[in-house]
Amino acid sequence: MPRSPAEALALLASLGASPWLVRHHELVLEAADLLTRRLAGELKVSFAREEVLLGAALHDAGKVLHPSEMSEPGHQHEPAGQELLLSRGVPPWLARICVTHAAWRRDDLKLEELLVALADTLWKGSRVPELESRVMQRIAELTGQQAWQVFDRLDAICEAVAADGPERLERSRVGSD
């Protein structure tokens, strides 16, 4: 099992991920790092930060097996990624993120899984109000706050992470830094 995001990215590369796919995971990881640091510091919510970072580093692993889904819509990579990671000894809770990052409308997701999905949208500057609302509700449940108490702070955090999206998109072109 990868014990750090760097090990997770190395695993991804060892599976045959293209440079573009590795770069995508690096950029989602960058967004997840900023998101989780600010959530922990500003909203005082308790969660397994390392799970979010590991999930961000591996969430699209199935695109190794379904490379057409790097440029076209598709969902075959999600269960394929879960199976691929399980076959490499990755624990089920981490392999599951390959499926849950795109299935964030499910009611059975942990905050960590929702945060991977959120980082996967914010990295490029996108905002998905329904997803952010689910994260807000989950944080309110975990902290005992009212949702409206969480809203302003979460909105500001998401805006800050998304604000760097255009620059991250520019860096998503392999070979540019």
Coordinates of N, CA and C in Angstrom, one line a residue:
M1 N 0.8 -1.2 0.0 CA 0.0 0.0 0.0 C 0.9 1.2 0.0
P2 N 0.5 2.2 -0.8 CA 1.3 3.5 -0.8 C 1.1 4.2 0.6
R3 N 2.2 4.6 1.2 CA 2.1 5.3 2.5 C 2.1 6.8 2.4
S4 N 2.4 7.3 1.2 CA 2.4 8.7 1.0 C 1.9 9.1 -0.4
P5 N 1.5 10.3 -0.6 CA 1.1 10.7 -2.0 C 2.2 10.4 -3.0
A6 N 3.5 10.6 -2.6 CA 4.6 10.4 -3.6 C 4.6 8.9 -3.9
E7 N 4.4 8.0 -3.0 CA 4.4 6.6 -3.3 C 3.2 6.2 -4.1
A8 N 2.1 6.9 -3.9 CA 0.9 6.7 -4.7 C 1.1 7.1 -6.2
L9 N 1.7 8.2 -6.4 CA 2.1 8.7 -7.7 C 3.1 7.7 -8.4
A10 N 4.0 7.2 -7.6 CA 5.0 6.2 -8.1 C 4.2 5.0 -8.6
L11 N 3.3 4.5 -7.8 CA 2.5 3.4 -8.1 C 1.7 3.6 -9.4
L12 N 1.1 4.8 -9.5 CA 0.4 5.1 -10.8 C 1.3 5.1 -12.0
A13 N 2.5 5.6 -11.8 CA 3.5 5.6 -13.0 C 3.9 4.1 -13.3
S14 N 4.0 3.3 -12.2 CA 4.4 1.9 -12.4 C 3.3 1.1 -13.1
L15 N 2.1 1.6 -13.1 CA 1.0 0.9 -13.7 C 0.9 1.3 -15.2
G16 N 1.8 2.2 -15.6 CA 1.8 2.6 -17.0 C 1.1 3.9 -17.4
A17 N 0.8 4.7 -16.3 CA 0.1 5.9 -16.6 C 0.9 6.8 -17.5
S18 N 0.2 7.5 -18.4 CA 0.9 8.4 -19.3 C 1.4 9.7 -18.5
P19 N 2.3 10.4 -19.0 CA 2.7 11.6 -18.4 C 1.6 12.6 -18.1
W20 N 0.6 12.7 -19.0 CA -0.5 13.5 -18.8 C -1.4 13.1 -17.6
L21 N -1.6 11.7 -17.5 CA -2.4 11.2 -16.4 C -1.7 11.4 -15.1
V22 N -0.4 11.2 -15.0 CA 0.4 11.5 -13.8 C 0.2 13.0 -13.4
R23 N 0.4 13.8 -14.4 CA 0.3 15.3 -14.2 C -1.1 15.6 -13.6
H24 N -2.1 15.0 -14.2 CA -3.5 15.3 -13.7 C -3.6 15.0 -12.2
H25 N -3.1 13.8 -11.8 CA -3.1 13.4 -10.4 C -2.3 14.4 -9.6
E26 N -1.2 14.8 -10.0 CA -0.4 15.8 -9.3 C -1.1 17.1 -9.0
L27 N -1.9 17.5 -10.0 CA -2.6 18.8 -9.9 C -3.8 18.6 -9.0
V28 N -4.5 17.5 -9.1 CA -5.6 17.3 -8.2 C -5.1 17.1 -6.8
L29 N -4.0 16.5 -6.6 CA -3.3 16.4 -5.3 C -3.0 17.7 -4.7
E30 N -2.5 18.6 -5.6 CA -2.1 20.0 -5.2 C -3.4 20.7 -4.6
A31 N -4.5 20.6 -5.4 CA -5.8 21.2 -4.9 C -6.3 20.5 -3.6
A32 N -6.1 19.2 -3.5 CA -6.6 18.5 -2.3 C -5.7 18.9 -1.1
D33 N -4.4 19.1 -1.3 CA -3.6 19.6 -0.2 C -4.0 20.9 0.3
L34 N -4.3 21.9 -0.6 CA -4.7 23.2 -0.1 C -6.1 23.1 0.5
L35 N -7.0 22.4 -0.1 CA -8.3 22.3 0.4 C -8.3 21.7 1.8
T36 N -7.6 20.6 2.0 CA -7.6 19.9 3.3 C -6.9 20.7 4.4
R37 N -5.8 21.4 4.0 CA -5.1 22.2 5.0 C -6.1 23.3 5.5
R38 N -6.8 24.0 4.6 CA -7.7 25.1 5.0 C -8.9 24.6 5.7
L39 N -9.4 23.4 5.3 CA -10.6 22.9 6.0 C -10.2 22.6 7.5
A40 N -9.1 21.9 7.7 CA -8.7 21.5 9.0 C -8.4 22.8 9.9
G41 N -7.8 23.8 9.3 CA -7.4 24.9 10.0 C -8.5 25.9 10.3
E42 N -9.4 26.1 9.3 CA -10.4 27.1 9.4 C -11.8 26.6 9.9
L43 N -12.1 25.4 9.5 CA -13.4 24.8 10.0 C -13.3 23.8 11.1
K44 N -12.0 23.5 11.5 CA -11.8 22.7 12.6 C -12.5 21.3 12.5
V45 N -12.6 20.8 11.3 CA -13.3 19.5 11.1 C -12.2 18.4 11.1
S46 N -12.6 17.4 11.8 CA -11.7 16.2 11.9 C -11.9 15.2 10.7
F47 N -10.9 14.9 10.0 CA -11.0 13.9 9.0 C -9.6 13.3 8.7
A48 N -9.5 12.2 8.0 CA -8.3 11.6 7.7 C -7.7 12.2 6.4
R49 N -6.9 13.3 6.7 CA -6.3 14.1 5.6 C -5.5 13.2 4.6
E50 N -4.7 12.3 5.2 CA -3.8 11.4 4.3 C -4.7 10.6 3.4
E51 N -5.9 10.1 3.8 CA -6.8 9.4 2.9 C -7.2 10.2 1.7
V52 N -7.5 11.5 2.0 CA -7.8 12.4 0.9 C -6.7 12.6 -0.1
L53 N -5.5 12.8 0.4 CA -4.3 13.0 -0.4 C -4.0 11.7 -1.2
L54 N -4.1 10.6 -0.6 CA -3.8 9.3 -1.3 C -4.9 9.1 -2.4
G55 N -6.1 9.4 -2.0 CA -7.2 9.2 -3.0 C -7.0 10.2 -4.2
A56 N -6.6 11.4 -3.9 CA -6.4 12.4 -5.0 C -5.3 11.9 -5.9
A57 N -4.3 11.2 -5.4 CA -3.2 10.7 -6.1 C -3.5 9.5 -7.0
L58 N -4.6 8.8 -6.7 CA -4.9 7.6 -7.4 C -6.3 7.5 -8.0
H59 N -7.1 8.6 -7.9 CA -8.6 8.5 -8.2 C -8.9 8.1 -9.6
D60 N -8.1 8.4 -10.6 CA -8.3 8.1 -12.0 C -7.4 7.0 -12.5
A61 N -6.9 6.1 -11.6 CA -6.0 5.0 -12.0 C -6.6 4.2 -13.2
G62 N -7.9 4.0 -13.2 CA -8.5 3.2 -14.3 C -8.3 3.7 -15.7
K63 N -7.9 5.0 -15.8 CA -7.7 5.6 -17.1 C -6.4 5.0 -17.8
V64 N -5.6 4.3 -17.0 CA -4.5 3.5 -17.5 C -5.1 2.4 -18.5
L65 N -6.2 1.8 -18.1 CA -6.8 0.8 -18.9 C -7.8 1.3 -19.9
H66 N -8.3 2.5 -19.7 CA -9.3 3.1 -20.6 C -8.8 4.5 -21.0
P67 N -7.7 4.6 -21.7 CA -7.1 5.9 -22.0 C -8.0 6.8 -22.8
S68 N -8.9 6.3 -23.6 CA -9.8 7.2 -24.3 C -10.6 8.1 -23.4
E69 N -10.8 7.6 -22.1 CA -11.6 8.4 -21.2 C -10.8 9.6 -20.6
M70 N -9.5 9.7 -21.1 CA -8.7 10.9 -20.7 C -9.2 12.1 -21.5
S71 N -9.8 11.9 -22.6 CA -10.2 13.0 -23.5 C -11.7 13.0 -23.9
E72 N -12.4 11.9 -23.5 CA -13.8 11.7 -23.8 C -14.5 11.3 -22.5
P73 N -15.8 11.6 -22.4 CA -16.6 11.2 -21.3 C -16.6 9.7 -21.2
G74 N -16.7 9.1 -20.0 CA -16.8 7.7 -19.8 C -16.7 7.3 -18.4
H75 N -17.2 6.2 -18.1 CA -17.2 5.7 -16.7 C -16.6 4.3 -16.5
Q76 N -16.1 3.7 -17.6 CA -15.4 2.4 -17.5 C -14.2 2.5 -16.6
H77 N -13.5 3.6 -16.6 CA -12.3 3.7 -15.8 C -12.5 3.6 -14.3
E78 N -13.7 3.9 -13.9 CA -13.9 3.9 -12.4 C -13.9 2.5 -11.8
P79 N -14.7 1.6 -12.2 CA -14.6 0.2 -11.6 C -13.3 -0.5 -12.0
A80 N -12.8 -0.1 -13.2 CA -11.6 -0.7 -13.7 C -10.4 -0.3 -12.8
G81 N -10.4 1.0 -12.4 CA -9.4 1.5 -11.5 C -9.4 0.8 -10.1
Q82 N -10.6 0.6 -9.6 CA -10.8 0.0 -8.3 C -10.2 -1.4 -8.4
E83 N -10.6 -2.2 -9.4 CA -10.1 -3.6 -9.6 C -8.6 -3.6 -9.8
L84 N -8.0 -2.7 -10.6 CA -6.6 -2.6 -10.8 C -5.8 -2.4 -9.5
L85 N -6.3 -1.4 -8.8 CA -5.6 -1.1 -7.5 C -5.7 -2.3 -6.5
L86 N -6.9 -2.9 -6.4 CA -7.1 -4.0 -5.5 C -6.1 -5.2 -5.9
S87 N -5.9 -5.3 -7.3 CA -5.0 -6.4 -7.7 C -3.6 -6.1 -7.4
R88 N -3.3 -4.9 -7.1 CA -1.9 -4.5 -6.7 C -1.7 -4.3 -5.2
G89 N -2.7 -4.8 -4.4 CA -2.6 -4.8 -3.0 C -3.0 -3.5 -2.3
V90 N -3.6 -2.6 -3.0 CA -4.1 -1.4 -2.4 C -5.3 -1.7 -1.6
P91 N -5.4 -1.2 -0.4 CA -6.6 -1.5 0.5 C -7.9 -1.1 -0.1
P92 N -9.0 -1.8 0.1 CA -10.3 -1.5 -0.4 C -10.7 -0.1 -0.2
W93 N -10.5 0.5 1.0 CA -11.0 1.8 1.2 C -10.3 2.8 0.3
L94 N -9.1 2.6 -0.1 CA -8.4 3.5 -1.1 C -8.8 3.2 -2.5
A95 N -8.9 1.9 -2.9 CA -9.3 1.6 -4.2 C -10.7 2.0 -4.6
R96 N -11.5 2.1 -3.6 CA -12.9 2.5 -3.7 C -13.0 3.9 -4.2
I97 N -12.1 4.7 -3.9 CA -12.1 6.1 -4.4 C -12.1 6.3 -5.9
C98 N -11.6 5.3 -6.6 CA -11.7 5.3 -8.0 C -13.2 5.3 -8.5
V99 N -14.1 4.7 -7.7 CA -15.5 4.7 -8.0 C -16.2 5.9 -7.4
T100 N -15.9 6.2 -6.1 CA -16.7 7.2 -5.4 C -16.4 8.6 -5.8
H101 N -15.2 8.9 -6.4 CA -14.9 10.3 -6.8 C -15.9 10.8 -7.8
A102 N -16.5 9.9 -8.6 CA -17.4 10.2 -9.6 C -18.9 10.0 -9.2
A103 N -19.0 9.3 -8.0 CA -20.4 8.9 -7.6 C -20.7 9.7 -6.3
W104 N -20.3 10.9 -6.2 CA -20.5 11.7 -5.0 C -21.9 12.0 -4.6
R105 N -22.9 11.7 -5.5 CA -24.3 11.9 -5.1 C -24.8 10.8 -4.2
R106 N -24.0 9.7 -4.0 CA -24.4 8.6 -3.1 C -24.4 9.1 -1.7
D107 N -25.3 8.5 -0.9 CA -25.5 8.9 0.5 C -24.5 8.3 1.5
D108 N -23.8 7.2 1.0 CA -23.0 6.5 1.9 C -21.5 6.9 1.9
L109 N -21.2 8.0 1.4 CA -19.8 8.4 1.2 C -19.3 9.1 2.5
K110 N -18.0 8.8 2.8 CA -17.3 9.5 3.9 C -16.9 10.9 3.4
L111 N -16.7 11.7 4.4 CA -16.2 13.1 4.0 C -14.9 13.0 3.2
E112 N -14.0 12.1 3.5 CA -12.8 12.0 2.7 C -13.1 11.7 1.2
E113 N -14.0 10.8 0.9 CA -14.4 10.6 -0.4 C -15.0 11.8 -1.1
L114 N -15.8 12.5 -0.4 CA -16.4 13.7 -1.0 C -15.3 14.8 -1.2
L115 N -14.3 14.8 -0.4 CA -13.2 15.8 -0.6 C -12.4 15.5 -1.8
V116 N -12.2 14.2 -2.1 CA -11.5 13.8 -3.3 C -12.3 14.3 -4.5
A117 N -13.6 14.1 -4.5 CA -14.4 14.5 -5.6 C -14.4 16.0 -5.7
L118 N -14.4 16.7 -4.6 CA -14.3 18.2 -4.6 C -13.0 18.7 -5.2
A119 N -11.9 18.1 -4.8 CA -10.6 18.5 -5.3 C -10.5 18.2 -6.8
D120 N -11.2 17.2 -7.3 CA -11.2 16.8 -8.7 C -12.0 17.8 -9.5
T121 N -12.8 18.6 -8.9 CA -13.5 19.7 -9.7 C -12.8 21.0 -9.5
L122 N -12.3 21.3 -8.3 CA -11.7 22.6 -8.0 C -10.4 22.8 -8.7
W123 N -9.7 21.7 -8.9 CA -8.3 21.8 -9.5 C -8.2 22.6 -10.7
K124 N -9.3 22.6 -11.5 CA -9.3 23.3 -12.8 C -10.1 24.5 -12.8
G125 N -10.6 24.9 -11.6 CA -11.3 26.2 -11.4 C -12.8 26.0 -11.5
S126 N -13.3 24.8 -11.6 CA -14.7 24.5 -11.6 C -15.4 24.5 -10.2
R127 N -16.6 24.9 -10.2 CA -17.4 24.9 -8.9 C -18.6 24.1 -9.2
V128 N -19.0 23.1 -8.4 CA -20.2 22.3 -8.5 C -21.0 22.5 -7.2
P129 N -22.0 23.4 -7.3 CA -22.7 23.8 -6.0 C -23.3 22.6 -5.3
E130 N -23.9 21.6 -6.1 CA -24.5 20.4 -5.4 C -23.4 19.6 -4.6
L131 N -22.2 19.5 -5.2 CA -21.2 18.8 -4.5 C -20.7 19.6 -3.2
E132 N -20.5 20.8 -3.4 CA -20.1 21.7 -2.3 C -21.2 21.7 -1.2
S133 N -22.5 21.6 -1.6 CA -23.5 21.5 -0.6 C -23.5 20.2 0.2
R134 N -23.1 19.1 -0.5 CA -23.0 17.8 0.2 C -21.8 17.9 1.2
V135 N -20.7 18.5 0.8 CA -19.6 18.6 1.7 C -20.0 19.5 2.9
M136 N -20.7 20.6 2.6 CA -21.1 21.5 3.7 C -22.0 20.8 4.7
Q137 N -22.9 20.0 4.2 CA -23.8 19.2 5.1 C -23.0 18.2 5.9
R138 N -22.1 17.5 5.3 CA -21.3 16.5 6.0 C -20.4 17.2 7.1
I139 N -19.8 18.3 6.8 CA -19.0 19.0 7.8 C -19.9 19.5 8.9
A140 N -21.1 20.0 8.6 CA -22.0 20.5 9.6 C -22.4 19.3 10.6
E141 N -22.6 18.1 10.0 CA -22.9 16.9 10.8 C -21.8 16.6 11.7
L142 N -20.6 16.6 11.2 CA -19.4 16.2 11.9 C -19.0 17.2 13.0
T143 N -19.3 18.4 12.8 CA -18.8 19.5 13.7 C -20.0 19.9 14.7
G144 N -21.2 19.5 14.4 CA -22.3 20.0 15.2 C -22.7 21.4 14.9
Q145 N -22.2 22.0 13.8 CA -22.6 23.3 13.4 C -23.8 23.3 12.5
Q146 N -24.5 24.4 12.4 CA -25.5 24.6 11.4 C -24.9 24.7 10.0
A147 N -25.6 24.2 9.0 CA -25.0 24.3 7.6 C -24.7 25.8 7.3
W148 N -25.5 26.7 7.6 CA -25.3 28.1 7.3 C -24.0 28.6 8.0
Q149 N -23.6 28.0 9.1 CA -22.4 28.4 9.8 C -21.2 28.0 9.0
V150 N -21.3 26.9 8.3 CA -20.2 26.3 7.5 C -20.1 27.0 6.1
F151 N -21.2 27.4 5.6 CA -21.3 27.8 4.2 C -20.3 28.9 3.8
D152 N -20.3 30.0 4.5 CA -19.4 31.1 4.1 C -17.9 30.7 4.1
R153 N -17.5 30.0 5.1 CA -16.1 29.6 5.2 C -15.8 28.6 4.1
L154 N -16.6 27.6 3.9 CA -16.4 26.6 2.9 C -16.4 27.2 1.5
D155 N -17.3 28.1 1.3 CA -17.4 28.8 0.0 C -16.1 29.6 -0.3
A156 N -15.6 30.3 0.7 CA -14.3 31.0 0.6 C -13.1 30.1 0.3
I157 N -13.1 28.9 1.0 CA -12.0 28.0 0.7 C -12.1 27.4 -0.7
C158 N -13.3 27.0 -1.1 CA -13.5 26.5 -2.5 C -13.1 27.6 -3.5
E159 N -13.5 28.8 -3.3 CA -13.1 29.9 -4.2 C -11.6 30.1 -4.3
A160 N -10.9 30.0 -3.2 CA -9.5 30.2 -3.2 C -8.8 29.0 -3.9
V161 N -9.3 27.8 -3.7 CA -8.7 26.7 -4.4 C -9.0 26.8 -5.9
A162 N -10.2 27.1 -6.3 CA -10.6 27.2 -7.7 C -9.9 28.4 -8.4
A163 N -9.5 29.4 -7.6 CA -8.9 30.6 -8.2 C -7.6 30.3 -8.9
D164 N -6.9 29.2 -8.5 CA -5.7 28.8 -9.1 C -5.9 27.8 -10.3
G165 N -7.2 27.5 -10.6 CA -7.5 26.6 -11.6 C -7.0 26.9 -13.0
P166 N -7.1 28.1 -13.5 CA -6.5 28.4 -14.8 C -5.0 28.2 -14.9
E167 N -4.3 28.5 -13.8 CA -2.9 28.2 -13.8 C -2.6 26.7 -13.8
R168 N -3.4 26.0 -13.0 CA -3.2 24.5 -13.0 C -3.5 23.9 -14.3
L169 N -4.6 24.4 -15.0 CA -4.9 23.9 -16.3 C -3.7 24.2 -17.3
E170 N -3.1 25.3 -17.2 CA -2.0 25.6 -18.0 C -0.9 24.6 -17.7
R171 N -0.6 24.3 -16.5 CA 0.4 23.3 -16.1 C 0.0 21.8 -16.5
S172 N -1.3 21.6 -16.8 CA -1.7 20.2 -17.1 C -1.2 19.8 -18.4
R173 N -0.8 20.7 -19.2 CA -0.1 20.4 -20.5 C 1.3 19.9 -20.1
V174 N 1.5 18.6 -20.3 CA 2.8 18.0 -20.0 C 3.9 18.7 -20.7
G175 N 4.9 19.0 -19.9 CA 6.1 19.7 -20.5 C 6.2 21.1 -20.1
S176 N 5.1 21.6 -19.5 CA 5.1 23.1 -19.1 C 5.1 23.1 -17.6
D177 N 5.8 24.0 -17.0 CA 5.9 24.2 -15.6 C 6.0 25.7 -15.3

